[in-house]
Rosetta silent file (secondary structure, phi, psi, omega in degrees, C-alpha in Angstrom):
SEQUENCE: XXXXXXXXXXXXXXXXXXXXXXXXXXXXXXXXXXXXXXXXXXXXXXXXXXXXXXXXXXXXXXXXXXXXXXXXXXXXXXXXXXXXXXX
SCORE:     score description
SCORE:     0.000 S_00000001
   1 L     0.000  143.670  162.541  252.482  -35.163  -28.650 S_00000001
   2 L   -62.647  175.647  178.592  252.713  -31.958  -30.282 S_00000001
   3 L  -100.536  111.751  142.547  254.813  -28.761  -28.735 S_00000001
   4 L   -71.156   27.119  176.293  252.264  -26.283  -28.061 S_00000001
   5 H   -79.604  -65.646 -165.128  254.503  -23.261  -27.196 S_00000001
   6 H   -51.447   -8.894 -177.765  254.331  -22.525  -31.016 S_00000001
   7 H   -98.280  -16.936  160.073  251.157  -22.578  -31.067 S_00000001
   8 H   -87.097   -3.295  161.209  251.080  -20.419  -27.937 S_00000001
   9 H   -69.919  -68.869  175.357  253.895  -18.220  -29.817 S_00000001
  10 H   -37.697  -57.180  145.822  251.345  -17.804  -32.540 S_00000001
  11 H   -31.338  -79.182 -162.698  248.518  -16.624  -29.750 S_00000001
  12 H   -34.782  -71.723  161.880  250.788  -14.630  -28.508 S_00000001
  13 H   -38.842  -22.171  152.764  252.058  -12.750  -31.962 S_00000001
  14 H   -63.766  -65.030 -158.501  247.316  -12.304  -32.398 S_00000001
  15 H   -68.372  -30.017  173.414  246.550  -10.892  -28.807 S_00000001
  16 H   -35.329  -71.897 -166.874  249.443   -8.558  -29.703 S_00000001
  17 H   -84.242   24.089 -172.627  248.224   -7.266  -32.852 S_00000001
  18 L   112.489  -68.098 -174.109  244.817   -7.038  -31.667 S_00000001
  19 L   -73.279  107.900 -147.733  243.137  -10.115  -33.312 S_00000001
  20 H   -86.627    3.824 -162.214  241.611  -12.037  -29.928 S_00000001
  21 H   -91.478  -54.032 -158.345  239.454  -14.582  -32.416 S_00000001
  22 H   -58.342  -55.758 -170.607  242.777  -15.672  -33.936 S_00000001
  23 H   -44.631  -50.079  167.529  244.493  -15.728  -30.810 S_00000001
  24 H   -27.766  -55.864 -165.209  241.377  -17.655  -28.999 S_00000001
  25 H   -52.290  -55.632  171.426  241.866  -20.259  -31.888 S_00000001
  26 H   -79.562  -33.914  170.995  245.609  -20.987  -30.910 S_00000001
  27 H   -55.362  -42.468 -174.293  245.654  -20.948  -27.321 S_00000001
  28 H   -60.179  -23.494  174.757  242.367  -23.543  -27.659 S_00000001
  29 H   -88.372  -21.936  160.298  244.431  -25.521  -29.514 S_00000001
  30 H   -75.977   26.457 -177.420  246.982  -25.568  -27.468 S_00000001
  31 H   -99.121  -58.691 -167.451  244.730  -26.428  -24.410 S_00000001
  32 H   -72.498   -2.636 -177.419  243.857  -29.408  -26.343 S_00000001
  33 L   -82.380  -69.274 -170.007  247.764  -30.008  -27.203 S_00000001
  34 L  -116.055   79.158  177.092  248.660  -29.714  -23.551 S_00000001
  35 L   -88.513   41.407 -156.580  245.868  -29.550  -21.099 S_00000001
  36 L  -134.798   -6.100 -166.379  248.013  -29.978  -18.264 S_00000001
  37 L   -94.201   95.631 -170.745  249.564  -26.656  -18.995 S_00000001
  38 L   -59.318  -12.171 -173.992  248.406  -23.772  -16.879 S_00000001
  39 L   -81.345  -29.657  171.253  249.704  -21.374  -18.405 S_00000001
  40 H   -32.836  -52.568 -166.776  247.726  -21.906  -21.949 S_00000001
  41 H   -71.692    6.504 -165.076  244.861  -21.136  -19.406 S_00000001
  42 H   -97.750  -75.950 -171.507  246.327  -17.732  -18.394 S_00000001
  43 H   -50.895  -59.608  170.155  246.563  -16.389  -21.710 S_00000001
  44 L   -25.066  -52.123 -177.232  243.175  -17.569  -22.545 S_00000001
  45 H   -77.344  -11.365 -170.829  241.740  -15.739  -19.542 S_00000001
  46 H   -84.743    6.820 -171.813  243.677  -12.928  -20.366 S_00000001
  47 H  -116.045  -28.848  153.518  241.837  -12.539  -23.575 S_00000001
  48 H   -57.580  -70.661  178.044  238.386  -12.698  -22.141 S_00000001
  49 H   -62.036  -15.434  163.646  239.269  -10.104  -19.968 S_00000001
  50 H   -77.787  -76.790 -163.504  240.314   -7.683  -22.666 S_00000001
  51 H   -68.360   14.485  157.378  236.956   -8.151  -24.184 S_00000001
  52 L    84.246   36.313  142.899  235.079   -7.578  -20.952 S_00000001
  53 L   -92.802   68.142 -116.214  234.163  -11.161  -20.269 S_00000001
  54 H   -94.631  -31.624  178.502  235.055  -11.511  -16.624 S_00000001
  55 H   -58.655  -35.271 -163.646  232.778  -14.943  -16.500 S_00000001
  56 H   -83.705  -35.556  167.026  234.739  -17.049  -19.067 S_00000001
  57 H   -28.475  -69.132 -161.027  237.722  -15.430  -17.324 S_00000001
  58 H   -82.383   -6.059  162.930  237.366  -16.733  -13.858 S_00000001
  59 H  -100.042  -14.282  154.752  236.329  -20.265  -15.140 S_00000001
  60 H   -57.921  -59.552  155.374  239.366  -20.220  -17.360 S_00000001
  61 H    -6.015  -61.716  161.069  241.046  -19.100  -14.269 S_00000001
  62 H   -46.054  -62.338  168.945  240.160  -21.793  -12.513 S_00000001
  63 H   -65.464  -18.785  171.837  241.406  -24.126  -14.530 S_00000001
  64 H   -96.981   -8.734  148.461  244.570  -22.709  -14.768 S_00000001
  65 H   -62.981  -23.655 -177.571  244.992  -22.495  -10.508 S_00000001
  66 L   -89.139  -17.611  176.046  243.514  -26.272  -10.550 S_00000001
  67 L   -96.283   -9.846 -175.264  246.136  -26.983  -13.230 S_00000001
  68 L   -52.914  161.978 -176.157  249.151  -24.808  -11.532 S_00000001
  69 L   -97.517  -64.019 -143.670  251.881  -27.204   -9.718 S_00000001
  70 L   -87.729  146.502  173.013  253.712  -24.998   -7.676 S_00000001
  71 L   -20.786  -70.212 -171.777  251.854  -23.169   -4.653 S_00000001
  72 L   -68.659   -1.039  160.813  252.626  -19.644   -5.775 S_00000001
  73 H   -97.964  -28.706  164.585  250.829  -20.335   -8.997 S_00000001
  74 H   -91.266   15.396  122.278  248.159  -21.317   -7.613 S_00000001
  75 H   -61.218  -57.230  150.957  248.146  -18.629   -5.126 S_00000001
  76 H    -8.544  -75.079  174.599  248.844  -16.288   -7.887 S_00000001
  77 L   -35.959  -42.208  171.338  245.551  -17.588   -9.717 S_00000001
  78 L   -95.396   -1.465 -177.083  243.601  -16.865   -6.443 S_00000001
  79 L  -110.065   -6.494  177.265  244.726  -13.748   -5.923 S_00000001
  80 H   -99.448  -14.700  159.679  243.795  -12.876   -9.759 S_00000001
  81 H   -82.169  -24.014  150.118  240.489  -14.443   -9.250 S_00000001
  82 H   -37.427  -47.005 -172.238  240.049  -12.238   -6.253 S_00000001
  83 H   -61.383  -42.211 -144.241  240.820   -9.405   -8.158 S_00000001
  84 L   -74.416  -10.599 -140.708  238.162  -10.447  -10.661 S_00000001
  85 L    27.144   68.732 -155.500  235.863  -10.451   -7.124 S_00000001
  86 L  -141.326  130.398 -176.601  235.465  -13.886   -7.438 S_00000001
  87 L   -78.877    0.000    0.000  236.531  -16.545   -3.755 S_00000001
C-alpha cells in the first residue's frame, strides 16, 4: 500500500494556499490510498465547508465518525455534525 500522509501533506500545503480543487484531488486520493483513515475524511469536509457546501460536508463527516476508532473521535465528529445542525 501506498503512505498517504504525503499525499495528505500535499492537501494540506493546497487548502493552505487557497487552491481547494488541488487539495480535493489529494485528499481523494488519499481516501482511496487509505479509506480506513478518518482523518483524510476531516480534511475533506473541511474543504467543503470553506466553500459553503455544508451537504458534502456532513456526508463526508459521516464517514469520517463511522471510520473514527476511538470514542472521542467519534464523539468529536458528532458534535461537528451538530454544529453543522445535522443529528
Amino acid at each position: 500500500d501506498p503512505d498517504p500522509y504525503p499525499l495528505l501533506g500535499l492537501g494540506d500545503e493546497a487548502a493552505e494556499q487557497g487552491k481547494t480543487d488541488v487539495a480535493l484531488a489529494y485528499y481523494r486520493r488519499a481516501s482511496e490510498v487509505a479509506p480506513y483513515l478518518h482523518e483524510v475524511y476531516l480534511k475533506i469536509a473541511r474543504v467543503h465547508i470553506r466553500r459553503g457546501d455544508l451537504k458534502r460536508a456532513e456526508r463526508v463527516l459521516r464517514k469520517a465518525r463511522d471510520n473514527a476508532w476511538a470514542d472521542s473521535d467519534r464523539e468529536r465528529y458528532q458534535a461537528k455534525l451538530m454544529a453543522l445542525g445535522v443529528r
